[in-house]
PDB file of C-alpha atoms in Angstrom:
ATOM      1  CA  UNK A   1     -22.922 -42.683 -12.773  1.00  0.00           C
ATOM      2  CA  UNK A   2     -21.130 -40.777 -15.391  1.00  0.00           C
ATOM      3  CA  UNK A   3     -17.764 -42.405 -16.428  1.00  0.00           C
ATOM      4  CA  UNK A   4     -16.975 -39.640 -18.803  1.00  0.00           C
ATOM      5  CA  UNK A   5     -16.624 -35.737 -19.318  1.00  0.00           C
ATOM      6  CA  UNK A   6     -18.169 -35.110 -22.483  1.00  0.00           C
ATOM      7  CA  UNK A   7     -17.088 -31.687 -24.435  1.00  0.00           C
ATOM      8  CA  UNK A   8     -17.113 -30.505 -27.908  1.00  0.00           C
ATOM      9  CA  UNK A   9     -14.236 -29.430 -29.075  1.00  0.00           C
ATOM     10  CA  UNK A  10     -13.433 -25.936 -31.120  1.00  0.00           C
ATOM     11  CA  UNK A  11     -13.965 -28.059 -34.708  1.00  0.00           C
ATOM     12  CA  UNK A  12     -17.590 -29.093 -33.195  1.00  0.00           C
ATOM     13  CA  UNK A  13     -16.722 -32.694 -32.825  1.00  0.00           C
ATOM     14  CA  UNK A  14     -17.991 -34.506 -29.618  1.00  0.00           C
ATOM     15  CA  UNK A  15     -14.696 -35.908 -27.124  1.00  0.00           C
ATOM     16  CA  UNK A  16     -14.791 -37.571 -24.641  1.00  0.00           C
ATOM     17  CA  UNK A  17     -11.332 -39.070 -22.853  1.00  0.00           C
ATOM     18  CA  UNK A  18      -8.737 -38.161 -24.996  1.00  0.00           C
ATOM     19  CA  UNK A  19     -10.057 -39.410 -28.389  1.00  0.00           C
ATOM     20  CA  UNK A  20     -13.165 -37.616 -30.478  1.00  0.00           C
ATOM     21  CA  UNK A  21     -16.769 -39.783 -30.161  1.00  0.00           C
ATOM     22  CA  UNK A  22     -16.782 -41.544 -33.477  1.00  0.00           C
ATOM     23  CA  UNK A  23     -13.527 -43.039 -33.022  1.00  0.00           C
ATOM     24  CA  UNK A  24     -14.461 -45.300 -29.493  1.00  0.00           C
ATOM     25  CA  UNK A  25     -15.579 -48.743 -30.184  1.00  0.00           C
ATOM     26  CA  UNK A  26     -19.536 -49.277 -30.172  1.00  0.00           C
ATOM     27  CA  UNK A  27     -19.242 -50.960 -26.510  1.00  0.00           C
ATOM     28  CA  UNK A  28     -17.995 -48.005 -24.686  1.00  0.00           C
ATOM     29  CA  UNK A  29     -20.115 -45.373 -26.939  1.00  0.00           C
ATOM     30  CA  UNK A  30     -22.846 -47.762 -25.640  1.00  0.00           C
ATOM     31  CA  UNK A  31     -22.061 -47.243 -21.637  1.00  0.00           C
ATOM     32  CA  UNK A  32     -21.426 -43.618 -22.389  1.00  0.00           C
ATOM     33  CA  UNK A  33     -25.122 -43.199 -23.304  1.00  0.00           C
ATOM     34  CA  UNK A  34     -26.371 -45.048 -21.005  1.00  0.00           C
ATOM     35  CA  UNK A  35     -24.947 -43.076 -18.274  1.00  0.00           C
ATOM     36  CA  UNK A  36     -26.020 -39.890 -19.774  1.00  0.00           C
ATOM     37  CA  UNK A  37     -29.356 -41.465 -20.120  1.00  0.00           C
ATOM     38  CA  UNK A  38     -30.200 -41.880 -24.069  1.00  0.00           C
ATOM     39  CA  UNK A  39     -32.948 -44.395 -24.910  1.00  0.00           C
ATOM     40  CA  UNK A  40     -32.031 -48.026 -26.467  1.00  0.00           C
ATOM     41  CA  UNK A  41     -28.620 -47.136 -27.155  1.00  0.00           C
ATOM     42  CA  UNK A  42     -27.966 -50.897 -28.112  1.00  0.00           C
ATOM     43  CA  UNK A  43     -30.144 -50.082 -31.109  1.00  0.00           C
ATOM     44  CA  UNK A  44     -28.324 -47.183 -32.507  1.00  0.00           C
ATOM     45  CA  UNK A  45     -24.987 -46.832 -34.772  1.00  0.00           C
ATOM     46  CA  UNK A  46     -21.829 -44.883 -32.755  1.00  0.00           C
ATOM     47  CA  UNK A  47     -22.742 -42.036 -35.574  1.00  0.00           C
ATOM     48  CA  UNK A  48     -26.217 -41.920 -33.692  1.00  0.00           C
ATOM     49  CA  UNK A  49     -24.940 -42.084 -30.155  1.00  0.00           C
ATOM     50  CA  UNK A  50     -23.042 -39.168 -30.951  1.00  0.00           C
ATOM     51  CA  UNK A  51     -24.834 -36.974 -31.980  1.00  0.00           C
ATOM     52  CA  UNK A  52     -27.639 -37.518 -29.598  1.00  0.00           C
ATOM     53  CA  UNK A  53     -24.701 -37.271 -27.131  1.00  0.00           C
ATOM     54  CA  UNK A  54     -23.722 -33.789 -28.234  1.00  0.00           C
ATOM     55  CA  UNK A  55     -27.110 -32.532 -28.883  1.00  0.00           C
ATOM     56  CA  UNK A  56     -27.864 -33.439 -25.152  1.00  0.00           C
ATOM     57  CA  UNK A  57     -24.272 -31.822 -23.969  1.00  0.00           C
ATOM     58  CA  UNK A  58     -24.979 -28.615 -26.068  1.00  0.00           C
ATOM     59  CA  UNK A  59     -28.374 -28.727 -24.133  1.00  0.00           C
ATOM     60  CA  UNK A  60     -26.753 -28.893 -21.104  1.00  0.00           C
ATOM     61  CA  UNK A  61     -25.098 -26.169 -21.612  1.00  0.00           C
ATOM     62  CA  UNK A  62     -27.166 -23.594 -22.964  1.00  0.00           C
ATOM     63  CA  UNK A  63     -29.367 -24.355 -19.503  1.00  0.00           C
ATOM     64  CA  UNK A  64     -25.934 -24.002 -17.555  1.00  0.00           C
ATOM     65  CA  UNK A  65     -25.456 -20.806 -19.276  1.00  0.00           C
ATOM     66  CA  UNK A  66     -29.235 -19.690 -18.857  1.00  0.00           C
ATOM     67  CA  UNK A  67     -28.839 -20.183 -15.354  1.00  0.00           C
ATOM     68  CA  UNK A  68     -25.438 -17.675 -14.937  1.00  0.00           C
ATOM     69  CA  UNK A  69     -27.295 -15.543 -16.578  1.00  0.00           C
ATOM     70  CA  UNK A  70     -29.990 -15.438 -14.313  1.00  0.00           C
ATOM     71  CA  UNK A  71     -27.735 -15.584 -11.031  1.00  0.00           C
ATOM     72  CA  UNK A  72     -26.162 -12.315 -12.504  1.00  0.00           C
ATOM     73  CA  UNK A  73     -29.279 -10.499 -12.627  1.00  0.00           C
ATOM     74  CA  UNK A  74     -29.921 -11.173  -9.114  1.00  0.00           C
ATOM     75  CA  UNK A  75     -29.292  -8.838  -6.927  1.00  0.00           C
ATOM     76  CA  UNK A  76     -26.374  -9.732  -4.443  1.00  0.00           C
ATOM     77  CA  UNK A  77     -28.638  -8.274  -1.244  1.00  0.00           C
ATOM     78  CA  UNK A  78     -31.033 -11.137  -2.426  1.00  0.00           C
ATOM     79  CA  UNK A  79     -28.474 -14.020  -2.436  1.00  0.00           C
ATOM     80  CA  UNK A  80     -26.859 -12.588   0.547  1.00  0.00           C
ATOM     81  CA  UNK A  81     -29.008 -11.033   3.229  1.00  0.00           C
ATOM     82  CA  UNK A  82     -26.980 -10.778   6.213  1.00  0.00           C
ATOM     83  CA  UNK A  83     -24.035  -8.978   4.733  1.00  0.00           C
ATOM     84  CA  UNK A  84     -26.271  -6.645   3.168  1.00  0.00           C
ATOM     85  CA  UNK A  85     -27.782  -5.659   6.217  1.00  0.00           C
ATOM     86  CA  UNK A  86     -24.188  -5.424   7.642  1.00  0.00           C
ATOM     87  CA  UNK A  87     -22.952  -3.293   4.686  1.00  0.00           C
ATOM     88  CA  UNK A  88     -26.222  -1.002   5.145  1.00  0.00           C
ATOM     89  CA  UNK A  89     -25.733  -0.556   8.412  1.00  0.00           C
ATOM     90  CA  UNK A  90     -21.924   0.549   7.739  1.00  0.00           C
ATOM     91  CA  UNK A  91     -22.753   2.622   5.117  1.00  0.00           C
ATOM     92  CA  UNK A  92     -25.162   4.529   7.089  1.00  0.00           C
ATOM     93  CA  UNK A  93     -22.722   5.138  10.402  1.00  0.00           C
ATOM     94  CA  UNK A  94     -19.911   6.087   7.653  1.00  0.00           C
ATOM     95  CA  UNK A  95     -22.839   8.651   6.617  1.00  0.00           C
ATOM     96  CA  UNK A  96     -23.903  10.101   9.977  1.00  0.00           C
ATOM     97  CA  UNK A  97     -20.200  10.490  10.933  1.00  0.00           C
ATOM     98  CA  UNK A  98     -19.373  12.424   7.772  1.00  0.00           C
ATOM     99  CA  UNK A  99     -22.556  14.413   8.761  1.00  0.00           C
ATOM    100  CA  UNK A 100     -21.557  15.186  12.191  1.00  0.00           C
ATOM    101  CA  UNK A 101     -17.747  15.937  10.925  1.00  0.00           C
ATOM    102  CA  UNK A 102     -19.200  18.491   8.423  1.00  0.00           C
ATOM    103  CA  UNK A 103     -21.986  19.747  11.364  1.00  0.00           C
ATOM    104  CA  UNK A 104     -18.832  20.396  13.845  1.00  0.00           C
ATOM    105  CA  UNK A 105     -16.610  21.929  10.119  1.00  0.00           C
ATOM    106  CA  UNK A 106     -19.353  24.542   9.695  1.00  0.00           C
ATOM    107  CA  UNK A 107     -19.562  25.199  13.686  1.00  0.00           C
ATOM    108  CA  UNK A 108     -16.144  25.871  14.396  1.00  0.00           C
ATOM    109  CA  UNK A 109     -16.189  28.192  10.950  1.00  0.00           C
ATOM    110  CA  UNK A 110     -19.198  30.216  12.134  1.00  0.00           C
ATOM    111  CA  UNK A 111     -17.739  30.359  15.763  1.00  0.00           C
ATOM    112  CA  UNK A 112     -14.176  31.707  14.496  1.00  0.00           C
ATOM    113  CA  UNK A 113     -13.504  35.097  13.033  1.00  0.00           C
ATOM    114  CA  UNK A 114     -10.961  35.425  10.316  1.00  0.00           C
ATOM    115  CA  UNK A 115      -7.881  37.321  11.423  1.00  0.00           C
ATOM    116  CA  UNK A 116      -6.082  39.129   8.121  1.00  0.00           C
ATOM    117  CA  UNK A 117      -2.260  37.494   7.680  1.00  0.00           C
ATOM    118  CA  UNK A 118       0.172  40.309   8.246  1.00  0.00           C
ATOM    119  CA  UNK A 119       2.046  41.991   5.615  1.00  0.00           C
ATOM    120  CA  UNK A 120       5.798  42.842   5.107  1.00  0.00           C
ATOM    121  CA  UNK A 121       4.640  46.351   5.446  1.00  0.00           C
ATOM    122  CA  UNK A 122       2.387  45.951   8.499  1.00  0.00           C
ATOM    123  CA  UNK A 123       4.970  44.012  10.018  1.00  0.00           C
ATOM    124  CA  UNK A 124       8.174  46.501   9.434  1.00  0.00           C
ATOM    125  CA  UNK A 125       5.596  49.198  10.981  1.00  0.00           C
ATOM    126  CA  UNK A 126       4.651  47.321  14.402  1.00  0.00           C
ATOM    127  CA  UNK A 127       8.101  45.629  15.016  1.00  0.00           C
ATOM    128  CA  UNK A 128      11.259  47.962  14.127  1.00  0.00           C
ATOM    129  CA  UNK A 129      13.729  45.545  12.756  1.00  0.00           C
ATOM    130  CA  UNK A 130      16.555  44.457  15.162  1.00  0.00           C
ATOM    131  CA  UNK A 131      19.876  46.060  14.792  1.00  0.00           C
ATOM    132  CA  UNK A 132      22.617  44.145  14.143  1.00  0.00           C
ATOM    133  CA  UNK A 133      25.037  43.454  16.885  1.00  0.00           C
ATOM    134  CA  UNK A 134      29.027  44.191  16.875  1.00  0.00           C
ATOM    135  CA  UNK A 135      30.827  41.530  15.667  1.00  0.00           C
ATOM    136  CA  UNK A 136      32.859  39.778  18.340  1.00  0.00           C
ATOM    137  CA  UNK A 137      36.847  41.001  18.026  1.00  0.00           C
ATOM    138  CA  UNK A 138      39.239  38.236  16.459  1.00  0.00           C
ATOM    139  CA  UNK A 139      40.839  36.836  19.773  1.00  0.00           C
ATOM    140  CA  UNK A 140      45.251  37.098  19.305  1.00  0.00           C
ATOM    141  CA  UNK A 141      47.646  34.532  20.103  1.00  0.00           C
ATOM    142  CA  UNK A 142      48.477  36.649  23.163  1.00  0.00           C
ATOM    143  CA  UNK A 143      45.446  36.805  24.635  1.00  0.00           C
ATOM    144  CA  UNK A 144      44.225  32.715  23.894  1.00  0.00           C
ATOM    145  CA  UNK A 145      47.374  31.931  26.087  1.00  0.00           C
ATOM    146  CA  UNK A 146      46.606  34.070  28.783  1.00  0.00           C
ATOM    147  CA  UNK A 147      43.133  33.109  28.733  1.00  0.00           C
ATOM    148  CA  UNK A 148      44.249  29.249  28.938  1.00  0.00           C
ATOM    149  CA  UNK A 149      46.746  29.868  31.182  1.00  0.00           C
ATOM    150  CA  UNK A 150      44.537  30.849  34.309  1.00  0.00           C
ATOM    151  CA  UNK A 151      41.464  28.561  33.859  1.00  0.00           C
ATOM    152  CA  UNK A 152      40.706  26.364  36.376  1.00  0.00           C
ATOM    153  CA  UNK A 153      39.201  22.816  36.228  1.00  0.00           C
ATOM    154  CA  UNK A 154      42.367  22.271  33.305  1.00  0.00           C
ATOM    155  CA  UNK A 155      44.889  19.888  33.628  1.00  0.00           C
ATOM    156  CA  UNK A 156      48.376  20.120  33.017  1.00  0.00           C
ATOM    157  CA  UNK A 157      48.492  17.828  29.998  1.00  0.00           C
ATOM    158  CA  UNK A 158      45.539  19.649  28.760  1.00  0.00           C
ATOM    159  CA  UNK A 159      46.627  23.226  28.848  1.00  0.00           C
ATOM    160  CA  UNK A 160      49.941  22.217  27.312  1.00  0.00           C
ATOM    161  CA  UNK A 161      48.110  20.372  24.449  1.00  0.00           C
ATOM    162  CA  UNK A 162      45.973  23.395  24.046  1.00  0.00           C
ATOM    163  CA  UNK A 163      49.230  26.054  23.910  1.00  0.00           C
ATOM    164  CA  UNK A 164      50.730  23.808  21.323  1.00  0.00           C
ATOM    165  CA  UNK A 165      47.761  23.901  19.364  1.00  0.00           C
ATOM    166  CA  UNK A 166      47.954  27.701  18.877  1.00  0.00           C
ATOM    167  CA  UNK A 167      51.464  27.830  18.687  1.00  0.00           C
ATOM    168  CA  UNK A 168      51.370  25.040  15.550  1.00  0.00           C
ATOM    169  CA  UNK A 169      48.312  27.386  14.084  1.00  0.00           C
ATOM    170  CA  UNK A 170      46.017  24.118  14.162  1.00  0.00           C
ATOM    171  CA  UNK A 171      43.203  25.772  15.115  1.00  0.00           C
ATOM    172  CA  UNK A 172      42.416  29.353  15.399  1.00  0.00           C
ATOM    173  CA  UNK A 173      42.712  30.844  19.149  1.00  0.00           C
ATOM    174  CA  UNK A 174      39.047  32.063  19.533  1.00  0.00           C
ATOM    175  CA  UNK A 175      38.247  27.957  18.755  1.00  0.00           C
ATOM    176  CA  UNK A 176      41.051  26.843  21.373  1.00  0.00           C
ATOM    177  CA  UNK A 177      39.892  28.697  23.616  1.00  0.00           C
ATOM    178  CA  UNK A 178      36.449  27.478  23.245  1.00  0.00           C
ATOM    179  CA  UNK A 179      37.776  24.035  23.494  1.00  0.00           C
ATOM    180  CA  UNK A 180      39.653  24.610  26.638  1.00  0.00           C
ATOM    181  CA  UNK A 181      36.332  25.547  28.329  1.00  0.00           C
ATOM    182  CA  UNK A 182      34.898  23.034  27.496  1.00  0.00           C
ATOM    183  CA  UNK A 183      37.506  20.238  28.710  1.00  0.00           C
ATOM    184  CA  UNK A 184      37.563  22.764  31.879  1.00  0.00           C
ATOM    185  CA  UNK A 185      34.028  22.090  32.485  1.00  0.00           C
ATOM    186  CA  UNK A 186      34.164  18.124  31.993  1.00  0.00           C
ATOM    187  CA  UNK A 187      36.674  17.987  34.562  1.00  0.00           C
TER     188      UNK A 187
END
């Protein structure tokens, strides 16, 4: 069982804990190695250890790195066979649908006859312009009162209101009038 995680540090020295190789005591060097497997570490000086020790991490890694590279030539169909045969068969209805949507596109097309957009000038030439109507005549004082005076469906308070308001030039009488209809109507 490994006790440590080895790594070599930017400067190339071997770590392992917090402190670099050569500066653990010969005893724990010792169980290092033996846990990572090195031959009669007993016999060999913490100089030794280490460096056998990093030779064998650097190994380690190369293989580790050997192996990515590997996995990333693999095709992901290969590593993964049931979602590529789910993303090929989605792939292929998204095809036959874009198919049919183009089939039906270039059906309707053949099927429908262009109609030319009318001009300004073909348009003046079928439809003769409208004329434009009299304006309506401003409505006097006068003839808002009278016009107030005999609606029915008006209450008292309301008509009154409604005199005043022309009488005080609050609103103009064609728009008091209009009012008064209206509050004739609600009732």
């Amino acid at each position: 069982m490994v006790s440590y995680v080895l790594n070599v540090d930017k400067a190339g020295d071997l770590k392992f804990g917090r402190k670099k190789c050569r500066l653990h005591k010969k005893d724990e060097v010792v169980k290092v190695a033996r846990d990572y497997g090195i031959p009669t570490p007993n016999k060999k000086t913490v100089k030794e250890l280490c460096g056998s020790l990093k030779k064998k991490i650097q190994n380690a890694e190369r293989v580790s790195n050997q192996i990515k590279k590997d996995l990333n030539n693999v095709p992901l169909a290969k590593l993964y066979p049931e979602a590529a045969k789910k993303r090929a068969a989605a792939k292929k209805r998204a095809e036959k649908k874009a198919l049919n949507k183009k089939v039906a596109t270039n059906f309707m097309k053949a099927m429908t006859t262009r109609i030319a957009t009318p001009t300004r000038a073909t348009v003046r030439a079928v439809m003769p312009m409208p004329k434009p109507q009299k304006k309506a005549m401003p409505l006097t004082k006068d003839e808002a009162r009278k016009r107030i005076k005999v609606m029915k469906g008006l209450t008292a308070a309301n008509r009154f209101r409604m005199l005043n308001k022309i009488s005080v030039n609050q609103h103009s009488p064609r728009r008091v009038v209009r009012i008064a209809r209206e509050l004739a109507r609600l009732r």
